[in-house]
Amino acid sequence: MTHTRVCYDCGARTTAPAARCDCGEPLWLDTDPGTFDWDDVSDEPGMWRYESLLPVSRPAGLSAAAGGTPMVSDASIDAVAGTNVHLKLEGEHPTGSFKDRGSALGIAAVARGLAGDVSAVGTVSHGNMAMSTAAFAAAADLPCLVLVPDDIPPERLDVIDQFDPTSVTVAGDYGRLYEQTLERGPDHGIVFLNSDVPLRVEGQKTTALEICEAFAPDTPDALVMPVSSGGHASGAWKALRELSEAGAIDRIPALYFVQAAACSPIADAFEADADEVTRVVGGETIAYSIANPDPPSGTRALRAARETGGAVVAVDDDAIRTAQRALAVDAGITVEPSSATALAGIQQLVERGDIDSDDHVTAVLTGTGLKEASASGTRSPSTDHVELANLEDYLTGFTSTDD
Ligand SMILES: *Cc1c(COP(=O)(O)O)cnc(C)c1O
Ligand SMILES: [Zn+2]
């Protein structure tokens, strides 16, 4: 049995396990939310509490640890941002990013035959998605093929390899590799759970479901999240549409997406009032997890921002570093640079008046900084050194008020 897939753009439907519509735009699952309300959530752990909106119920094992991430607020961050910020800690996931939501659902669906006859799963990724797919495939005893660009830093490959996928570095254009795996995978019995495929988007819609449930019976004014391929953004939009259709929220929060200034095709298209996102030549940025110059769901993300009354903005590396440091120093939260764009984006949106000081906005902190703390640039440059024999003096000096 497969699930019907529908094109957000032209409305075409198919029961084939395809990722793309004939019109070229990405498909997503056709979900009927019925009369879903917050009373309908189940007692299942994490994201599986929304099983009535999902195509599969919770499988055994690691998937129980996907979703259910905390949301916290911090007065210093509110002061830095100039509004009321709710920090959604997606870095709490087993492999440290929201990608686990999509991997958990995608792999559960594959294991139950919802994606047809399959002998392996695969993904095309720079890091977080590869790690996540490999971990959940390992838990489900499914072979996993990870295709990464050949300029990936070896440290990142090591982290992925601990889950023992077959990892391959591929020379050639990343965007074409991404699309070719979606086209060719099925003929080889491999389901590629790439960033914006219907099953991954379906799992990743649960981030926004959790955020809205946390505010119920109110609704947050805005969700602010980093965007790269547009897969997570598409999931958030889909969640809001389903909640609105079911009547579980009475207005749709604005979706704001943030990119790194060095590689910002979706923000550029938004700024230019374009109908479609077109490929750019991306530059270097510390936010490498969101540096996709040719986003496969870029146009869908653009539409999501427009139709919810949000926007797509770009922030430079200095603003990203400052936001990353504020999260660590003021709130004790370590995020990778890509995730810090959410806070930097809120600052910009408050400054230019898109977000009001009395709004309540959720910053989706998509990934942990723990995987790369040494590369984060947030370390204090000076570390004191003390001989054990002098510890007493050091402690006295540390707490004495007169410097
Ligand atoms: C994948 C990723 C993103 C971007 O998500 P898309 O679905 O590709 O738009 C943002 N932040 C982190 C930490 C990620 O791993
Ligand atoms: Zn279409």
CSV table of C-alpha atoms and ligand atoms in Angstrom, one decimal:
chain,number,residue,atom,x,y,z
A,1,MET,CA,0.0,0.0,0.0
A,2,THR,CA,1.3,3.5,-0.8
A,3,HIS,CA,0.0,6.9,0.2
A,4,THR,CA,-1.4,9.4,-2.3
A,5,ARG,CA,1.0,12.2,-3.1
A,6,VAL,CA,-0.2,15.7,-4.2
A,7,CYS,CA,1.5,18.7,-5.7
A,8,TYR,CA,1.2,21.8,-3.6
A,9,ASP,CA,1.4,23.9,-6.8
A,10,CYS,CA,-0.7,22.3,-9.6
A,11,GLY,CA,-2.7,20.0,-7.4
A,12,ALA,CA,-1.9,16.8,-9.4
A,13,ARG,CA,-2.1,13.6,-7.5
A,14,THR,CA,-0.4,10.2,-7.8
A,15,THR,CA,-0.2,6.9,-6.0
A,16,ALA,CA,3.3,6.3,-7.4
A,17,PRO,CA,6.0,6.6,-4.7
A,18,ALA,CA,7.5,9.6,-6.6
A,19,ALA,CA,9.2,12.7,-5.2
A,20,ARG,CA,8.4,15.1,-8.0
A,21,CYS,CA,5.3,16.1,-9.8
A,22,ASP,CA,5.2,16.1,-13.6
A,23,CYS,CA,5.3,19.9,-13.4
A,24,GLY,CA,8.7,19.6,-11.7
A,25,GLU,CA,7.7,20.8,-8.3
A,26,PRO,CA,8.1,18.5,-5.2
A,27,LEU,CA,5.2,16.3,-4.1
A,28,TRP,CA,4.0,15.9,-0.5
A,29,LEU,CA,1.7,13.3,1.1
A,30,ASP,CA,-2.0,14.0,0.8
A,31,THR,CA,-3.1,14.1,4.5
A,32,ASP,CA,-6.7,14.5,5.5
A,33,PRO,CA,-6.6,16.2,9.0
A,34,GLY,CA,-10.3,15.6,9.5
A,35,THR,CA,-11.4,17.3,12.7
A,36,PHE,CA,-8.0,16.9,14.4
A,37,ASP,CA,-7.8,18.8,17.6
A,38,TRP,CA,-5.3,18.9,20.5
A,39,ASP,CA,-7.4,16.4,22.4
A,40,ASP,CA,-6.7,13.9,19.7
A,41,VAL,CA,-3.0,13.6,20.5
A,42,SER,CA,-2.0,10.2,21.8
A,43,ASP,CA,0.2,9.1,24.7
A,44,GLU,CA,2.9,7.9,22.3
A,45,PRO,CA,6.3,9.4,22.9
A,46,GLY,CA,7.7,12.3,21.0
A,47,MET,CA,6.5,13.0,17.5
A,48,TRP,CA,4.3,9.9,17.5
A,49,ARG,CA,1.7,11.7,19.6
A,50,TYR,CA,0.4,13.1,16.3
A,51,GLU,CA,-0.1,9.6,14.8
A,52,SER,CA,-3.6,10.6,13.6
A,53,LEU,CA,-1.9,13.1,11.2
A,54,LEU,CA,1.0,10.7,10.2
A,55,PRO,CA,1.0,7.9,7.6
A,56,VAL,CA,2.6,5.3,10.0
A,57,SER,CA,2.3,4.7,13.7
A,58,ARG,CA,5.4,4.4,15.9
A,59,PRO,CA,7.8,1.6,15.1
A,60,ALA,CA,9.9,0.0,17.8
A,61,GLY,CA,13.3,1.2,18.8
A,62,LEU,CA,15.1,4.5,18.3
A,63,SER,CA,12.2,6.2,16.7
A,64,ALA,CA,10.6,6.7,20.1
A,65,ALA,CA,13.3,9.3,20.7
A,66,ALA,CA,12.4,11.5,17.7
A,67,GLY,CA,10.5,14.7,18.4
A,68,GLY,CA,9.2,15.8,21.8
A,69,THR,CA,12.0,18.4,22.0
A,70,PRO,CA,11.9,21.1,24.7
A,71,MET,CA,11.0,24.8,24.1
A,72,VAL,CA,12.6,27.3,26.5
A,73,SER,CA,12.7,31.0,26.8
A,74,ASP,CA,15.4,33.2,28.3
A,75,ALA,CA,15.2,36.8,29.3
A,76,SER,CA,18.6,37.7,28.0
A,77,ILE,CA,17.8,36.3,24.6
A,78,ASP,CA,14.5,38.3,24.6
A,79,ALA,CA,16.6,41.4,25.3
A,80,VAL,CA,19.1,40.6,22.6
A,81,ALA,CA,16.3,39.9,20.1
A,82,GLY,CA,14.0,42.7,21.1
A,83,THR,CA,10.9,40.5,21.3
A,84,ASN,CA,9.6,37.3,23.0
A,85,VAL,CA,11.6,34.4,21.8
A,86,HIS,CA,10.8,30.7,22.3
A,87,LEU,CA,13.7,28.5,21.6
A,88,LYS,CA,12.9,25.1,20.1
A,89,LEU,CA,15.8,22.9,20.9
A,90,GLU,CA,16.0,20.5,17.9
A,91,GLY,CA,19.6,19.7,18.8
A,92,GLU,CA,18.2,17.4,21.6
A,93,HIS,CA,17.6,14.7,19.1
A,94,PRO,CA,19.6,11.4,19.1
A,95,THR,CA,21.8,12.6,16.2
A,96,GLY,CA,21.6,16.3,17.1
A,97,SER,CA,19.2,17.7,14.6
A,98,PHE,CA,15.6,17.8,13.5
A,99,LYS,CA,16.5,15.5,10.6
A,100,ASP,CA,15.8,12.7,13.0
A,101,ARG,CA,12.0,13.4,12.7
A,102,GLY,CA,12.2,12.8,8.9
A,103,SER,CA,14.5,9.8,9.2
A,104,ALA,CA,12.3,8.2,11.9
A,105,LEU,CA,9.2,8.5,9.8
A,106,GLY,CA,10.8,7.8,6.4
A,107,ILE,CA,12.5,4.6,7.6
A,108,ALA,CA,9.4,3.4,9.4
A,109,ALA,CA,7.4,3.8,6.2
A,110,VAL,CA,10.0,2.0,4.2
A,111,ALA,CA,10.2,-0.9,6.7
A,112,ARG,CA,6.4,-1.2,6.5
A,113,GLY,CA,6.4,-1.4,2.7
A,114,LEU,CA,4.7,2.1,2.1
A,115,ALA,CA,7.4,3.0,-0.3
A,116,GLY,CA,7.1,-0.2,-2.4
A,117,ASP,CA,9.6,-3.0,-2.7
A,118,VAL,CA,12.8,-1.7,-1.1
A,119,SER,CA,16.1,-3.4,-0.1
A,120,ALA,CA,17.9,-0.3,1.1
A,121,VAL,CA,17.6,3.4,2.0
A,122,GLY,CA,20.0,6.1,1.0
A,123,THR,CA,20.6,9.8,1.2
A,124,VAL,CA,22.6,12.6,-0.4
A,125,SER,CA,23.9,15.0,2.3
A,126,HIS,CA,26.7,17.1,3.6
A,127,GLY,CA,26.4,15.9,7.2
A,128,ASN,CA,23.4,16.0,9.5
A,129,MET,CA,21.0,14.2,7.2
A,130,ALA,CA,23.5,11.5,6.4
A,131,MET,CA,24.2,10.9,10.1
A,132,SER,CA,20.5,10.8,10.9
A,133,THR,CA,19.5,8.5,8.1
A,134,ALA,CA,22.4,6.2,8.9
A,135,ALA,CA,21.5,6.0,12.6
A,136,PHE,CA,17.8,5.2,12.0
A,137,ALA,CA,18.6,2.7,9.2
A,138,ALA,CA,21.0,1.0,11.6
A,139,ALA,CA,18.3,0.8,14.2
A,140,ALA,CA,15.8,-0.6,11.7
A,141,ASP,CA,18.4,-3.1,10.3
A,142,LEU,CA,18.2,-1.6,6.8
A,143,PRO,CA,21.2,-1.2,4.6
A,144,CYS,CA,22.0,2.4,4.1
A,145,LEU,CA,23.9,4.2,1.2
A,146,VAL,CA,25.2,7.6,2.0
A,147,LEU,CA,26.4,9.8,-0.9
A,148,VAL,CA,28.4,12.8,0.1
A,149,PRO,CA,30.2,15.5,-1.9
A,150,ASP,CA,33.9,14.7,-2.2
A,151,ASP,CA,34.9,18.0,-0.4
A,152,ILE,CA,33.4,16.9,2.9
A,153,PRO,CA,35.7,17.3,5.8
A,154,PRO,CA,37.0,13.9,7.0
A,155,GLU,CA,35.9,14.6,10.6
A,156,ARG,CA,32.3,14.8,9.4
A,157,LEU,CA,32.6,11.6,7.5
A,158,ASP,CA,33.9,9.9,10.7
A,159,VAL,CA,30.8,10.9,12.7
A,160,ILE,CA,28.6,9.5,10.0
A,161,ASP,CA,30.6,6.2,9.7
A,162,GLN,CA,30.1,5.2,13.3
A,163,PHE,CA,26.6,4.0,12.2
A,164,ASP,CA,28.3,1.8,9.6
A,165,PRO,CA,26.4,2.9,6.4
A,166,THR,CA,28.1,2.4,3.0
A,167,SER,CA,29.4,5.9,2.5
A,168,VAL,CA,30.6,7.1,-0.8
A,169,THR,CA,32.1,10.4,-1.8
A,170,VAL,CA,30.8,11.5,-5.2
A,171,ALA,CA,32.6,13.9,-7.6
A,172,GLY,CA,30.2,16.0,-9.7
A,173,ASP,CA,27.4,18.5,-9.3
A,174,TYR,CA,25.5,18.1,-6.0
A,175,GLY,CA,22.2,19.3,-7.3
A,176,ARG,CA,22.2,16.8,-10.1
A,177,LEU,CA,23.3,14.0,-7.8
A,178,TYR,CA,20.4,14.9,-5.5
A,179,GLU,CA,17.8,14.6,-8.4
A,180,GLN,CA,19.4,11.6,-10.1
A,181,THR,CA,19.2,9.5,-6.9
A,182,LEU,CA,15.5,10.3,-6.7
A,183,GLU,CA,14.9,9.3,-10.3
A,184,ARG,CA,17.2,6.2,-10.4
A,185,GLY,CA,16.9,4.9,-6.8
A,186,PRO,CA,13.6,3.1,-7.2
A,187,ASP,CA,14.8,1.0,-10.1
A,188,HIS,CA,17.5,-0.3,-7.8
A,189,GLY,CA,15.3,-0.9,-4.8
A,190,ILE,CA,16.8,2.1,-2.9
A,191,VAL,CA,14.6,4.7,-1.4
A,192,PHE,CA,16.5,8.0,-1.2
A,193,LEU,CA,15.3,9.9,1.9
A,194,ASN,CA,16.8,13.2,0.6
A,195,SER,CA,16.0,16.6,2.2
A,196,ASP,CA,12.7,17.3,0.7
A,197,VAL,CA,11.1,14.0,-0.3
A,198,PRO,CA,7.5,13.4,0.8
A,199,LEU,CA,8.2,11.0,3.7
A,200,ARG,CA,10.9,13.2,5.2
A,201,VAL,CA,8.8,16.3,4.9
A,202,GLU,CA,5.9,14.4,6.6
A,203,GLY,CA,8.1,13.6,9.6
A,204,GLN,CA,9.6,17.1,9.7
A,205,LYS,CA,6.1,18.7,9.9
A,206,THR,CA,6.0,17.5,13.5
A,207,THR,CA,8.3,20.4,14.6
A,208,ALA,CA,5.6,22.9,13.8
A,209,LEU,CA,2.9,20.6,15.3
A,210,GLU,CA,4.8,20.6,18.6
A,211,ILE,CA,5.3,24.3,18.6
A,212,CYS,CA,1.6,25.0,17.9
A,213,GLU,CA,0.5,22.6,20.6
A,214,ALA,CA,2.8,24.3,23.1
A,215,PHE,CA,0.9,27.6,22.5
A,216,ALA,CA,-2.6,26.1,22.3
A,217,PRO,CA,-5.2,27.5,22.7
A,218,ASP,CA,-3.2,30.5,21.5
A,219,THR,CA,-1.2,30.6,18.4
A,220,PRO,CA,2.4,31.9,18.1
A,221,ASP,CA,2.8,35.0,15.9
A,222,ALA,CA,5.7,33.6,13.9
A,223,LEU,CA,8.0,30.7,13.4
A,224,VAL,CA,11.6,31.5,12.4
A,225,MET,CA,13.8,28.8,11.0
A,226,PRO,CA,16.9,28.4,8.9
A,227,VAL,CA,16.3,27.2,5.4
A,228,SER,CA,18.5,25.3,2.9
A,229,SER,CA,16.8,22.7,0.7
A,230,GLY,CA,13.3,23.9,1.9
A,231,GLY,CA,12.4,20.5,3.2
A,232,HIS,CA,11.9,21.5,6.9
A,233,ALA,CA,10.2,24.7,5.7
A,234,SER,CA,7.8,22.7,3.6
A,235,GLY,CA,7.0,20.5,6.6
A,236,ALA,CA,6.2,23.5,8.8
A,237,TRP,CA,3.9,24.9,6.1
A,238,LYS,CA,2.1,21.6,5.6
A,239,ALA,CA,1.6,21.3,9.4
A,240,LEU,CA,0.1,24.8,9.6
A,241,ARG,CA,-2.2,24.1,6.7
A,242,GLU,CA,-3.5,20.9,8.2
A,243,LEU,CA,-4.0,22.5,11.6
A,244,SER,CA,-5.9,25.4,10.1
A,245,GLU,CA,-8.0,23.1,7.9
A,246,ALA,CA,-8.9,21.0,10.9
A,247,GLY,CA,-9.7,24.2,12.9
A,248,ALA,CA,-7.1,23.4,15.6
A,249,ILE,CA,-5.5,26.9,15.1
A,250,ASP,CA,-7.6,30.0,14.3
A,251,ARG,CA,-4.9,31.9,12.4
A,252,ILE,CA,-1.8,30.8,10.6
A,253,PRO,CA,1.5,32.0,12.2
A,254,ALA,CA,3.9,33.8,9.8
A,255,LEU,CA,6.7,31.6,8.5
A,256,TYR,CA,10.1,33.4,8.3
A,257,PHE,CA,13.0,31.6,6.8
A,258,VAL,CA,16.6,32.7,7.2
A,259,GLN,CA,19.6,32.0,4.9
A,260,ALA,CA,23.3,32.8,5.1
A,261,ALA,CA,24.1,36.0,3.0
A,262,ALA,CA,26.8,34.2,1.1
A,263,CYS,CA,24.3,31.6,-0.3
A,264,SER,CA,20.8,32.9,-0.3
A,265,PRO,CA,18.8,31.9,-3.4
A,266,ILE,CA,15.5,31.8,-1.6
A,267,ALA,CA,16.0,35.2,0.2
A,268,ASP,CA,17.1,36.6,-3.2
A,269,ALA,CA,13.9,35.4,-4.9
A,270,PHE,CA,11.8,36.8,-2.1
A,271,GLU,CA,13.5,40.1,-2.3
A,272,ALA,CA,13.1,40.2,-6.1
A,273,ASP,CA,9.4,39.3,-5.8
A,274,ALA,CA,10.2,36.4,-8.2
A,275,ASP,CA,7.8,33.5,-8.7
A,276,GLU,CA,10.5,30.9,-8.6
A,277,VAL,CA,13.8,30.3,-6.9
A,278,THR,CA,16.7,30.0,-9.3
A,279,ARG,CA,20.2,28.6,-8.7
A,280,VAL,CA,22.9,30.9,-7.4
A,281,VAL,CA,26.7,30.6,-7.2
A,282,GLY,CA,27.1,30.1,-3.5
A,283,GLY,CA,30.0,31.6,-1.5
A,284,GLU,CA,31.7,30.4,1.7
A,285,THR,CA,29.8,30.7,5.0
A,286,ILE,CA,30.2,29.2,8.5
A,287,ALA,CA,26.6,28.1,8.1
A,288,TYR,CA,27.6,25.2,5.8
A,289,SER,CA,24.5,23.1,6.7
A,290,ILE,CA,22.3,25.6,5.0
A,291,ALA,CA,24.5,26.5,2.0
A,292,ASN,CA,22.5,24.9,-0.8
A,293,PRO,CA,22.8,27.1,-3.9
A,294,ASP,CA,20.1,25.2,-5.8
A,295,PRO,CA,17.4,24.3,-3.2
A,296,PRO,CA,15.1,21.5,-4.5
A,297,SER,CA,12.1,22.9,-2.5
A,298,GLY,CA,13.2,26.5,-2.7
A,299,THR,CA,10.1,27.6,-4.6
A,300,ARG,CA,7.8,25.8,-2.2
A,301,ALA,CA,9.5,27.5,0.8
A,302,LEU,CA,9.2,30.8,-1.0
A,303,ARG,CA,5.5,30.2,-1.4
A,304,ALA,CA,5.2,29.2,2.3
A,305,ALA,CA,6.7,32.5,3.4
A,306,ARG,CA,4.5,34.5,1.1
A,307,GLU,CA,1.2,32.8,1.8
A,308,THR,CA,1.7,32.9,5.6
A,309,GLY,CA,2.6,36.6,5.6
A,310,GLY,CA,6.2,35.9,6.5
A,311,ALA,CA,9.4,36.6,4.6
A,312,VAL,CA,12.8,35.1,3.7
A,313,VAL,CA,15.9,37.1,4.9
A,314,ALA,CA,19.6,36.7,4.8
A,315,VAL,CA,22.2,37.3,7.6
A,316,ASP,CA,25.9,37.6,7.3
A,317,ASP,CA,28.5,35.5,9.1
A,318,ASP,CA,29.3,38.2,11.7
A,319,ALA,CA,25.6,38.3,12.7
A,320,ILE,CA,25.5,34.5,12.8
A,321,ARG,CA,28.6,34.3,15.1
A,322,THR,CA,27.2,37.0,17.4
A,323,ALA,CA,23.9,35.1,17.7
A,324,GLN,CA,25.6,31.8,18.2
A,325,ARG,CA,27.7,33.3,21.0
A,326,ALA,CA,24.7,34.9,22.6
A,327,LEU,CA,22.8,31.6,22.7
A,328,ALA,CA,25.8,30.0,24.4
A,329,VAL,CA,26.8,32.7,26.8
A,330,ASP,CA,23.4,34.1,27.7
A,331,ALA,CA,21.2,31.0,27.5
A,332,GLY,CA,23.7,28.1,27.8
A,333,ILE,CA,22.6,26.6,24.5
A,334,THR,CA,25.1,25.3,22.0
A,335,VAL,CA,24.0,25.4,18.3
A,336,GLU,CA,25.8,25.0,15.1
A,337,PRO,CA,26.2,28.2,13.1
A,338,SER,CA,23.3,27.3,10.7
A,339,SER,CA,20.9,27.2,13.6
A,340,ALA,CA,22.1,30.6,15.0
A,341,THR,CA,20.7,32.2,11.8
A,342,ALA,CA,17.2,31.9,13.4
A,343,LEU,CA,18.1,34.3,16.2
A,344,ALA,CA,20.1,36.6,13.9
A,345,GLY,CA,17.1,36.6,11.5
A,346,ILE,CA,14.7,37.6,14.4
A,347,GLN,CA,17.0,40.5,15.3
A,348,GLN,CA,16.8,41.7,11.7
A,349,LEU,CA,13.1,41.2,11.4
A,350,VAL,CA,12.5,43.2,14.7
A,351,GLU,CA,14.8,46.0,13.5
A,352,ARG,CA,12.9,46.4,10.2
A,353,GLY,CA,9.5,46.1,11.9
A,354,ASP,CA,8.3,42.8,10.5
A,355,ILE,CA,8.1,41.4,14.1
A,356,ASP,CA,6.8,43.5,16.9
A,357,SER,CA,8.4,43.7,20.4
A,358,ASP,CA,5.3,42.2,22.0
A,359,ASP,CA,5.0,39.3,19.5
A,360,HIS,CA,5.7,35.7,20.5
A,361,VAL,CA,8.0,34.0,18.0
A,362,THR,CA,9.6,30.6,18.0
A,363,ALA,CA,13.2,30.3,16.9
A,364,VAL,CA,13.8,26.8,15.6
A,365,LEU,CA,17.3,25.9,16.7
A,366,THR,CA,17.8,23.1,14.2
A,367,GLY,CA,21.0,21.5,15.3
A,368,THR,CA,23.4,21.1,18.2
A,369,GLY,CA,26.8,22.7,18.4
A,370,LEU,CA,28.3,19.7,20.2
A,371,LYS,CA,29.4,18.0,17.1
A,372,GLU,CA,31.9,20.7,16.3
A,373,ALA,CA,32.4,22.8,19.4
A,374,SER,CA,36.0,23.3,18.6
A,375,ALA,CA,35.2,24.8,15.2
A,376,SER,CA,32.4,27.0,16.4
A,377,GLY,CA,34.5,30.1,17.2
A,378,THR,CA,32.6,30.6,20.5
A,379,ARG,CA,35.5,29.6,22.7
A,380,SER,CA,37.1,32.1,24.9
A,381,PRO,CA,40.6,32.8,23.5
A,382,SER,CA,42.2,32.8,26.9
A,383,THR,CA,42.3,29.8,29.2
A,384,ASP,CA,44.0,30.2,32.6
A,385,HIS,CA,46.5,27.7,33.8
A,386,VAL,CA,47.2,27.0,37.4
A,387,GLU,CA,49.4,24.6,39.4
A,388,LEU,CA,47.5,22.5,41.8
A,389,ALA,CA,49.7,23.8,44.6
A,390,ASN,CA,48.3,27.3,43.8
A,391,LEU,CA,44.7,26.4,43.6
A,392,GLU,CA,43.8,28.1,46.9
A,393,ASP,CA,45.2,31.4,45.7
A,394,TYR,CA,43.4,31.1,42.4
A,395,LEU,CA,40.0,30.4,44.0
A,396,THR,CA,40.6,33.4,46.3
A,397,GLY,CA,41.4,35.6,43.3
A,398,PHE,CA,38.4,34.3,41.3
A,399,THR,CA,35.8,35.3,43.8
A,400,SER,CA,37.4,38.5,45.2
A,401,THR,CA,35.3,41.5,44.1
A,402,ASP,CA,38.2,44.0,43.7
A,403,ASP,CA,39.9,43.0,40.5
B,1,LIG,C1,19.3,20.4,7.2
B,1,LIG,C2,19.5,21.5,8.2
B,1,LIG,C3,18.9,22.8,8.0
B,1,LIG,C4,18.1,23.1,6.7
B,1,LIG,O1,17.0,22.3,6.5
B,1,LIG,P1,16.3,22.1,5.0
B,1,LIG,O2,15.2,21.1,5.2
B,1,LIG,O3,17.4,21.5,4.2
B,1,LIG,O4,15.9,23.4,4.6
B,1,LIG,C5,19.0,23.7,8.9
B,1,LIG,N1,19.8,23.5,10.0
B,1,LIG,C6,20.4,22.3,10.3
B,1,LIG,C7,21.2,22.2,11.5
B,1,LIG,C8,20.3,21.3,9.3
B,1,LIG,O5,20.9,20.1,9.6
B,2,ZN,ZN,2.6,19.9,-10.0
